[in-house]
Coordinates of C-alpha atoms (C1' of nucleotides) in Angstrom, one line a residue:
Chain C
X1 CA 90.4 -24.7 27.5
X2 CA 87.8 -22.1 28.1
X3 CA 84.7 -22.1 30.2
X4 CA 81.7 -24.2 29.3
X5 CA 78.7 -23.0 27.3
X6 CA 76.1 -21.6 29.6
X7 CA 73.4 -23.3 27.7
X8 CA 74.6 -26.9 27.0
X9 CA 77.4 -26.9 29.5
X10 CA 79.2 -29.3 27.2
X11 CA 81.1 -27.3 24.7
X12 CA 83.5 -24.5 25.1
X13 CA 81.9 -21.1 25.1
X14 CA 83.1 -18.9 22.3
X15 CA 80.6 -16.1 21.9
X16 CA 79.1 -13.7 24.4
X17 CA 75.5 -12.6 24.2
X18 CA 75.0 -9.3 26.0
X19 CA 71.2 -9.5 26.0
X20 CA 71.3 -12.9 27.6
X21 CA 74.5 -12.2 29.6
X22 CA 75.5 -15.6 28.5
X23 CA 78.6 -17.4 27.2
X24 CA 77.6 -19.8 24.5
X25 CA 79.2 -22.2 22.1
X26 CA 78.6 -21.6 18.5
X27 CA 75.9 -24.3 18.2
X28 CA 73.9 -23.1 21.1
X29 CA 74.4 -19.5 20.0
X30 CA 72.7 -20.4 16.8
X31 CA 70.0 -22.5 18.4
X32 CA 69.2 -20.0 21.0
X33 CA 69.1 -17.1 18.7
X34 CA 67.1 -18.8 16.1
X35 CA 64.3 -19.1 18.5
X36 CA 62.5 -16.0 17.4
X37 CA 62.9 -12.7 15.7
X38 CA 63.7 -10.9 18.9
X39 CA 66.4 -13.2 20.0
X40 CA 68.0 -13.0 16.6
X41 CA 68.5 -9.3 17.2
X42 CA 70.7 -10.0 20.2
X43 CA 74.1 -8.5 19.7
X44 CA 76.8 -11.0 20.2
X45 CA 80.6 -10.9 20.1
X46 CA 83.5 -13.2 20.9
X47 CA 84.2 -14.1 24.4
X48 CA 87.4 -12.8 26.0
X49 CA 89.8 -15.7 25.8
X50 CA 91.6 -14.5 28.9
X51 CA 89.0 -14.0 31.5
X52 CA 86.3 -16.1 29.7
X53 CA 83.6 -13.9 31.2
X54 CA 83.5 -10.7 29.3
X55 CA 82.7 -9.8 25.7
X56 CA 85.9 -9.4 23.7
X57 CA 86.4 -6.0 22.1
X58 CA 89.8 -6.4 20.5
X59 CA 91.9 -9.1 18.9
X60 CA 95.6 -9.0 19.6
X61 CA 97.2 -10.1 16.3
X62 CA 100.5 -10.9 18.0
X63 CA 99.1 -13.0 20.8
X64 CA 96.2 -14.2 18.7
X65 CA 93.7 -13.8 21.5
X66 CA 90.5 -12.0 21.8
X67 CA 90.4 -9.7 24.8
X68 CA 87.8 -7.8 26.7
X69 CA 88.6 -4.2 27.6
X70 CA 89.9 -5.1 31.0
X71 CA 92.2 -7.8 29.9
X72 CA 93.3 -5.7 27.0
X73 CA 94.2 -3.0 29.4
X74 CA 96.0 -5.3 31.7
X75 CA 97.9 -6.9 28.8
X76 CA 98.5 -3.8 26.7
X77 CA 97.6 -0.8 28.6
X78 CA 100.8 -0.5 30.5
X79 CA 104.0 0.6 29.1
X80 CA 105.2 -2.8 28.2
X81 CA 106.4 -4.0 24.9
X82 CA 103.0 -5.6 24.5
X83 CA 101.4 -2.1 24.3
X84 CA 102.6 -1.9 20.8
X85 CA 100.8 -5.0 19.7
X86 CA 98.5 -4.6 16.8
X87 CA 95.0 -5.0 17.9
X88 CA 91.9 -5.4 15.7
X89 CA 88.5 -4.4 16.8
X90 CA 86.0 -7.2 17.2
X91 CA 82.7 -6.4 15.8
X92 CA 79.4 -7.5 17.1
X93 CA 76.9 -9.5 15.1
X94 CA 73.4 -10.6 15.3
X95 CA 71.3 -13.1 13.4
X96 CA 72.8 -16.3 12.4
X97 CA 75.9 -15.6 10.3
X98 CA 77.7 -18.4 8.5
X99 CA 81.3 -19.2 9.2
X100 CA 82.4 -17.3 6.1
X101 CA 80.4 -14.3 7.1
X102 CA 81.7 -14.4 10.6
X103 CA 85.2 -14.6 9.2
X104 CA 84.3 -11.6 7.0
X105 CA 83.7 -9.5 10.1
X106 CA 86.4 -11.4 12.1
X107 CA 89.1 -12.2 9.8
X108 CA 90.7 -14.3 12.6
X109 CA 87.5 -16.3 13.2
X110 CA 89.2 -19.4 11.9
X111 CA 92.2 -18.8 14.1
X112 CA 90.4 -20.3 17.1
X113 CA 92.5 -22.8 18.8
X114 CA 91.8 -25.9 16.9
X115 CA 92.2 -28.1 19.9
X116 CA 89.3 -30.5 19.9
X117 CA 87.2 -28.9 17.3
X118 CA 83.8 -29.7 18.6
X119 CA 80.7 -30.7 16.8
X120 CA 79.4 -27.2 17.5
X121 CA 82.3 -25.6 15.8
X122 CA 82.0 -27.9 12.9
X123 CA 78.4 -26.9 12.6
X124 CA 79.5 -23.4 12.0
X125 CA 80.1 -24.3 8.5
X126 CA 76.5 -25.2 8.1
X127 CA 75.3 -21.9 9.4
X128 CA 73.8 -19.3 7.1
X129 CA 73.2 -15.7 7.6
X130 CA 69.7 -14.9 8.1
X131 CA 68.9 -11.4 9.2
X132 CA 71.5 -9.5 7.3
X133 CA 72.2 -7.4 10.3
X134 CA 75.9 -7.7 10.9
X135 CA 76.6 -4.5 12.7
X136 CA 79.8 -3.5 11.0
X137 CA 78.9 -0.1 9.8
X138 CA 80.9 1.9 7.3
X139 CA 83.0 -1.0 6.6
X140 CA 83.3 -3.4 3.7
X141 CA 80.4 -5.4 5.1
X142 CA 78.1 -2.8 3.8
X143 CA 78.5 -4.7 0.6
X144 CA 77.5 -7.9 2.1
X145 CA 74.6 -6.3 3.8
X146 CA 73.4 -4.9 0.6
X147 CA 73.9 -8.1 -1.2
X148 CA 72.0 -9.9 1.4
X149 CA 69.3 -7.3 1.5
X150 CA 68.9 -7.8 -2.2
X151 CA 68.3 -11.4 -1.7
X152 CA 71.8 -12.7 -1.6
X153 CA 71.3 -14.5 1.6
X154 CA 69.8 -17.4 -0.2
X155 CA 70.6 -19.9 2.4
X156 CA 68.2 -18.4 4.9
X157 CA 66.2 -21.0 6.5
X158 CA 62.6 -21.1 7.3
X159 CA 62.8 -19.3 10.5
X160 CA 64.9 -16.6 9.1
X161 CA 62.8 -16.2 6.1
X162 CA 60.4 -14.3 8.2
X163 CA 63.0 -11.6 8.3
X164 CA 63.0 -11.2 4.6
X165 CA 59.6 -9.7 4.8
X166 CA 60.9 -7.1 7.2
X167 CA 61.8 -4.0 5.4
X168 CA 64.2 -1.8 7.0
X169 CA 64.9 1.7 7.4
X170 CA 66.8 -0.3 9.9
X171 CA 65.2 -3.7 10.1
X172 CA 61.7 -2.8 11.0
X173 CA 58.8 -3.4 8.7
X174 CA 57.1 -0.3 7.5
X175 CA 53.7 -0.7 5.9
X176 CA 53.8 -0.1 2.2
X177 CA 57.5 -0.3 1.9
X178 CA 58.9 -3.3 0.2
X179 CA 61.8 -2.2 -1.8
X180 CA 65.1 -3.3 -0.4
X181 CA 66.9 -1.0 -2.8
X182 CA 65.2 2.0 -1.3
X183 CA 65.9 0.7 2.1
X184 CA 69.5 0.5 1.2
X185 CA 69.5 4.1 0.2
X186 CA 68.0 4.9 3.5
X187 CA 70.5 2.9 5.3
X188 CA 73.5 4.0 3.5
X189 CA 72.4 7.4 2.4
X190 CA 71.8 8.6 -1.0
X191 CA 73.2 11.5 -3.0
X192 CA 70.7 13.8 -1.4
X193 CA 70.5 12.2 1.9
X194 CA 73.8 11.5 3.6
X195 CA 73.9 8.7 6.0
X196 CA 72.7 9.7 9.3
X197 CA 75.8 8.8 11.2
X198 CA 77.8 11.2 9.3
X199 CA 76.0 14.0 11.0
X200 CA 78.1 13.6 14.1
X201 CA 81.0 14.9 12.1
X202 CA 79.6 18.3 12.7
X203 CA 80.7 18.2 16.2
X204 CA 84.2 19.6 16.5
X205 CA 86.3 19.0 19.5
X206 CA 88.7 21.8 19.9
X207 CA 90.4 21.2 23.2
X208 CA 91.0 17.7 24.4
X209 CA 92.2 18.8 27.8
X210 CA 88.7 20.0 28.7
X211 CA 86.0 18.0 30.1
X212 CA 84.2 16.3 27.2
X213 CA 80.9 17.7 28.3
X214 CA 82.4 21.2 28.0
X215 CA 84.0 20.3 24.7
X216 CA 80.6 19.9 23.0
X217 CA 78.9 23.2 23.4
X218 CA 75.2 23.6 23.5
X219 CA 75.5 25.2 20.1
X220 CA 77.1 22.0 18.9
X221 CA 74.2 20.1 20.2
X222 CA 71.7 22.4 18.7
X223 CA 73.4 22.2 15.4
X224 CA 73.4 18.4 15.6
X225 CA 69.8 18.5 16.6
X226 CA 69.0 20.6 13.6
X227 CA 70.9 18.2 11.4
X228 CA 69.2 15.3 12.8
X229 CA 65.8 16.9 12.3
X230 CA 66.7 17.9 8.7
X231 CA 68.0 14.5 7.9
X232 CA 65.1 12.6 9.3
X233 CA 62.7 15.0 7.7
X234 CA 64.4 14.4 4.4
X235 CA 64.3 10.8 5.0
X236 CA 60.6 10.9 5.6
X237 CA 60.1 13.1 2.6
X238 CA 62.0 10.9 0.2
X239 CA 60.3 7.9 1.5
X240 CA 57.0 9.7 1.1
X241 CA 57.8 10.7 -2.4
X242 CA 59.2 7.4 -3.5
X243 CA 56.9 5.1 -1.7
X244 CA 53.8 7.0 -0.7
X245 CA 53.8 4.9 2.4
X246 CA 52.3 7.7 4.4
X247 CA 49.0 7.5 2.7
X248 CA 47.6 4.6 4.5
X249 CA 48.5 5.0 8.1
X250 CA 49.4 7.3 10.8
X251 CA 53.0 7.1 10.4
X252 CA 53.3 10.3 8.5
X253 CA 51.1 12.1 10.8
X254 CA 53.2 11.1 13.6
X255 CA 56.3 12.1 11.8
X256 CA 56.5 15.6 13.1
X257 CA 60.0 16.4 13.9
X258 CA 59.2 19.4 15.8
X259 CA 56.8 17.6 18.0
X260 CA 58.8 14.5 18.3
X261 CA 61.5 13.4 20.6
X262 CA 64.2 11.3 19.5
X263 CA 65.3 9.3 22.3
X264 CA 68.2 7.1 21.2
X265 CA 68.7 4.7 23.9
X266 CA 70.8 2.5 21.7
X267 CA 73.8 3.9 20.1
X268 CA 73.2 1.9 17.0
X269 CA 69.9 3.5 16.5
X270 CA 71.6 6.9 16.3
X271 CA 74.7 6.1 14.5
X272 CA 74.6 2.5 13.4
X273 CA 74.4 1.7 9.8
X274 CA 71.3 -0.5 10.1
X275 CA 69.2 2.1 11.9
X276 CA 67.2 -0.8 13.3
X277 CA 63.8 -0.3 14.7
X278 CA 63.3 3.1 13.2
X279 CA 59.7 3.0 14.0
X280 CA 60.4 2.6 17.6
X281 CA 62.9 5.3 17.4
X282 CA 60.4 7.6 15.8
X283 CA 57.7 6.7 18.2
X284 CA 59.8 7.1 21.2
X285 CA 58.2 10.1 22.7
X286 CA 60.0 10.5 26.0
X287 CA 62.1 13.6 26.2
X288 CA 63.4 12.7 29.5
X289 CA 67.0 11.8 29.3
X290 CA 68.4 9.0 31.2
X291 CA 69.5 11.6 33.7
X292 CA 66.0 12.3 34.3
X293 CA 65.9 15.9 33.4
X294 CA 64.6 17.9 30.5
X295 CA 66.8 20.7 31.3
X296 CA 69.9 21.1 29.3
X297 CA 72.0 22.6 32.0
X298 CA 70.9 20.1 34.5
X299 CA 71.6 17.3 32.1
X300 CA 74.9 18.9 31.4
X301 CA 75.8 19.0 35.0
X302 CA 74.7 15.5 35.4
X303 CA 76.8 14.5 32.6
X304 CA 79.7 15.9 34.2
X305 CA 79.3 13.4 36.9
X306 CA 79.2 10.5 34.5
X307 CA 82.0 8.2 34.2
X308 CA 82.8 9.1 30.7
X309 CA 83.2 12.7 31.5
X310 CA 85.4 12.0 34.4
X311 CA 87.4 9.3 32.9
X312 CA 88.6 10.7 29.8
X313 CA 88.8 14.0 28.1
X314 CA 88.3 12.1 24.9
X315 CA 85.3 10.3 26.2
X316 CA 82.7 12.0 24.2
X317 CA 84.8 12.1 21.1
X318 CA 85.2 8.4 21.5
X319 CA 81.6 7.9 22.0
X320 CA 81.0 9.7 18.8
X321 CA 83.8 8.2 16.8
X322 CA 82.3 4.9 15.9
X323 CA 79.9 6.7 13.7
X324 CA 82.6 7.0 11.2
X325 CA 84.8 4.1 12.1
X326 CA 83.2 1.3 13.8
X327 CA 79.7 1.2 15.0
X328 CA 80.1 -2.3 16.0
X329 CA 82.6 -1.3 18.6
X330 CA 80.3 1.3 19.7
X331 CA 77.7 -1.3 20.0
X332 CA 80.0 -3.2 22.2
X333 CA 79.9 -0.3 24.6
X334 CA 76.4 1.0 24.1
X335 CA 74.5 -2.2 24.0
X336 CA 75.6 -3.3 27.3
X337 CA 73.1 -2.0 29.7
X338 CA 75.5 -0.5 32.2
X339 CA 77.6 1.3 29.9
X340 CA 76.9 4.9 29.5
X341 CA 74.1 5.2 27.0
X342 CA 74.4 8.0 24.6
X343 CA 71.0 9.6 24.7
X344 CA 70.3 12.4 22.3
X345 CA 67.1 14.1 22.5
X346 CA 65.9 16.5 20.0
X347 CA 62.9 18.6 20.5
X348 CA 61.7 22.0 19.8
X349 CA 63.5 24.3 22.2
X350 CA 65.2 21.5 23.9
X351 CA 68.3 19.6 23.1
X352 CA 70.2 17.4 25.3
X353 CA 73.0 14.9 25.0
X354 CA 73.6 12.7 27.9
X355 CA 75.1 9.5 29.2
X356 CA 73.0 7.3 31.2
X357 CA 74.6 5.2 33.9
X358 CA 73.8 1.7 34.8
X359 CA 70.4 0.5 34.1
X360 CA 70.2 -1.9 36.9
X361 CA 70.4 -5.4 35.5
X362 CA 72.6 -6.8 38.1
X363 CA 74.5 -9.5 36.4
X364 CA 75.1 -7.5 33.3
X365 CA 75.6 -4.4 35.3
X366 CA 78.4 -5.8 37.4
X367 CA 80.5 -6.5 34.5
X368 CA 79.6 -3.4 32.7
X369 CA 80.9 -1.4 35.6
X370 CA 84.3 -2.7 35.0
X371 CA 84.0 -3.3 31.3
X372 CA 82.2 -0.8 29.3
X373 CA 82.7 2.0 31.6
X374 CA 86.3 1.4 32.0
X375 CA 86.5 1.4 28.3
X376 CA 85.5 4.9 28.2
X377 CA 87.8 5.6 31.1
X378 CA 90.7 4.3 29.2
X379 CA 90.3 7.1 26.7
X380 CA 91.6 4.9 24.0
X381 CA 88.9 2.7 22.8
X382 CA 89.5 0.1 20.1
X383 CA 88.2 2.2 17.3
X384 CA 90.8 4.8 18.1
X385 CA 94.2 4.4 16.6
X386 CA 96.8 4.6 19.3
X387 CA 97.3 8.2 20.2
X388 CA 99.8 9.3 22.7
X389 CA 97.9 12.5 23.6
X390 CA 94.9 10.6 24.7
X391 CA 96.5 7.6 26.4
X392 CA 95.6 7.2 30.0
X393 CA 97.9 6.4 32.8
X394 CA 97.1 3.6 35.1
X395 CA 96.9 5.9 38.0
X396 CA 94.5 8.3 36.3
X397 CA 92.4 5.4 35.3
X398 CA 92.2 4.1 38.8
X399 CA 91.3 7.5 40.1
X400 CA 88.6 7.8 37.5
X401 CA 87.3 4.4 38.4
X402 CA 87.1 5.2 42.0
X403 CA 85.3 8.5 41.3
X404 CA 83.0 6.7 39.1
X405 CA 82.2 4.1 41.7
X406 CA 81.5 6.7 44.2
X407 CA 79.2 8.5 41.8
X408 CA 77.5 5.2 41.1
X409 CA 76.7 4.6 44.7
X410 CA 74.9 7.9 44.9
X411 CA 72.9 7.5 41.8
X412 CA 69.7 5.8 41.2
X413 CA 69.6 4.3 37.8
X414 CA 66.8 3.1 35.6
X415 CA 64.8 0.5 37.3
X416 CA 64.4 -2.9 35.6
X417 CA 62.1 -5.5 37.0
X418 CA 64.1 -8.6 37.6
X419 CA 61.5 -10.7 39.2
X420 CA 58.2 -10.5 37.6
X421 CA 56.6 -12.6 40.3
X422 CA 57.6 -10.0 42.9
X423 CA 56.3 -7.3 40.8
X424 CA 53.0 -9.1 40.3
X425 CA 52.6 -9.3 44.1
X426 CA 53.6 -5.8 44.7
X427 CA 51.1 -4.7 42.1
X428 CA 48.2 -6.1 44.0
X429 CA 49.5 -5.5 47.5
X430 CA 47.4 -3.2 49.7
X431 CA 49.0 -0.1 51.1
X432 CA 48.8 2.6 53.6
X433 CA 50.2 5.8 52.3
X434 CA 52.2 3.9 49.8
X435 CA 53.6 1.4 52.2
X436 CA 52.8 -2.2 52.2
X437 CA 50.6 -3.4 55.0
X438 CA 50.2 -6.8 56.5
X439 CA 47.5 -9.0 55.1
X440 CA 44.3 -8.4 56.8
X441 CA 45.3 -5.1 58.3
X442 CA 43.8 -1.7 57.5
X443 CA 44.7 -0.2 54.2
X444 CA 43.8 2.9 52.3
X445 CA 44.7 1.8 48.8
X446 CA 43.8 -1.4 47.1
X447 CA 45.4 -1.7 43.6
X448 CA 42.9 -4.3 42.6
X449 CA 39.9 -2.0 43.1
X450 CA 41.8 1.3 42.6
X451 CA 39.7 2.6 45.4
X452 CA 40.6 4.1 48.7
X453 CA 38.9 1.8 51.1
X454 CA 39.6 0.7 54.6
X455 CA 39.4 -2.8 55.8
X456 CA 40.0 -4.5 59.0
Chain P
dA1 C1' 74.8 41.8 41.4
dT2 C1' 72.8 39.6 45.2
dA3 C1' 69.1 37.7 48.3
dT4 C1' 64.8 35.6 49.0
dG5 C1' 60.8 32.8 48.4
dA6 C1' 57.8 30.0 45.6
dG7 C1' 57.5 26.3 42.6
dT8 C1' 59.5 22.2 40.5
dT9 C1' 62.2 18.0 40.3
dA10 C1' 64.8 14.0 41.9
dC11 C1' 65.3 10.4 44.8
dA12 C1' 65.9 7.8 49.2
dC13 C1' 63.1 5.7 52.4
dC14 C1' 59.4 2.9 54.3
dC15 C1' 56.4 -1.1 54.4
dA16 C1' 55.2 -6.9 53.9
dC17 C1' 56.5 -10.9 52.2
dA18 C1' 57.5 -14.5 48.5
dG19 C1' 61.4 -16.1 46.5
dT20 C1' 66.4 -16.7 46.6
dC21 C1' 70.8 -17.4 48.6
dT22 C1' 74.0 -19.2 52.0
dA23 C1' 75.8 -21.8 55.6
dA24 C1' 75.2 -25.3 58.9
dA25 C1' 73.6 -29.9 60.1
Chain X
dT1 C1' 79.7 -36.0 49.0
dT2 C1' 74.9 -35.1 48.8
dT3 C1' 70.6 -33.6 50.8
dT4 C1' 67.9 -31.0 54.0
dT5 C1' 66.9 -27.2 56.9
dA6 C1' 66.9 -22.7 58.9
dG7 C1' 67.9 -18.1 58.7
dA8 C1' 69.3 -14.0 56.2
dC9 C1' 68.8 -11.4 52.4
dT10 C1' 66.6 -9.4 48.1
dG11 C1' 63.3 -6.9 45.5
dT12 C1' 58.8 -5.3 44.3
dG13 C1' 55.5 -0.2 44.0
dG14 C1' 53.2 4.0 45.8
dG15 C1' 53.4 7.8 48.9
dT16 C1' 56.1 10.9 51.6
dG17 C1' 59.8 13.9 53.1
dT18 C1' 63.7 16.3 51.9
dA19 C1' 67.3 18.3 49.3
dA20 C1' 68.6 20.5 45.3
dC21 C1' 67.4 23.1 41.7
dT22 C1' 65.2 27.0 38.7
dC23 C1' 63.1 31.3 38.2
dA24 C1' 60.8 35.5 39.2
dT25 C1' 60.9 39.4 42.1

DNA sequence: ATATGAGTTACACCCACAGTCTAAA
DNA sequence: TTTTTAGACTGTGGGTGTAACTCAT
């Protein structure tokens, strides 16, 4: 018997929502994520059946259990007979997939221990896919995505119907575009425009004994930047030609690759098949990497301190790998806020590739520290077939974890407001040289008036 | 090739205090 | 076992100081 659903507290939790950092039963998962279009974009995956607190990343076929990275490591990482167990990657999903669709991405989905099949689990059969955004790139689910995009998701309910109006170059609506076929081309690539994720294949890793940040040279990054620019420019051009969507708004004007930064904070945006929120992606103007520098060398040195770089010589390779094999697994890593975020920035004269560290959300961050990061530390993520050369010893992993934790202590990561009420108060609090002052005492700055005054 | 200084960047620290957490009663 | 209470702790933003860094000389 697993832990109870965080929402209803009644049923056994089965799925894990990273965005909510919540363990949910299937019924609540559906109810909660049907609430609005944003919540439907939450990436969910199965809950680890061993620790019942972490998102599962792999499914052990022999033991028929879903495991998070840590439990997988504990169970299979050491040189026991269990290490040879066949493990299947567990993909993430979003939207409101039906039972059959879930089982299409998780072939074992019906293997759940049948003990006391709850009403929630029975409801699974009534579910219908709604947003066509199962994140299982490059796999057979492309077909299902395409079918659904073409209207195959006929069971969509009223809430989800709203999504149908969303056209994706990804899943974001673009004025003037309403052809799902063309969107599919943009998603999957056409004869002239290869799918964006393929671009990462240009990076060649030559020596796996080197630090991963050394392995990818600046030339590699520049080349990748060029490819990204070219591809996105092509994407824009083809869209322009086919749809003439640029005529009526500023989108095209803004689509200046030389002027524009591509700040992919979400791995999926860079490599995932759905390329969700491409507008946001294109509009993201910040060049600053999550290491807080525009300088390539500085970013590079920062990267060397990142956990991935320290933990595994194959870290970067692994980070890139999902583009060709399993973006959903990558999403497992990348969508958690503490995991290193692959951040590629392309700009005229600048190019940087960096991992961000934790982004500060405490509850999620805590588990990320031991989950996603350790995943990279292990050097053998789920999407990698077992490879003796890259396997990591337990001692090495422990050392890497230690070093990572030390680094983490010394780093200040992206700030995220956890308590809006505190922020609201801080925003209106009077200060003296930036410091808060007691109510009624002298101040030199009043945020409310934005004037430097003095009051007693 | 090396040293130096100027300029730039990153980040820890400080403050008050409402809200949260924890342990004891 | 449950409720109440008191005290400790947390987190919020702007300015500052300092260390680390880059770059030109």
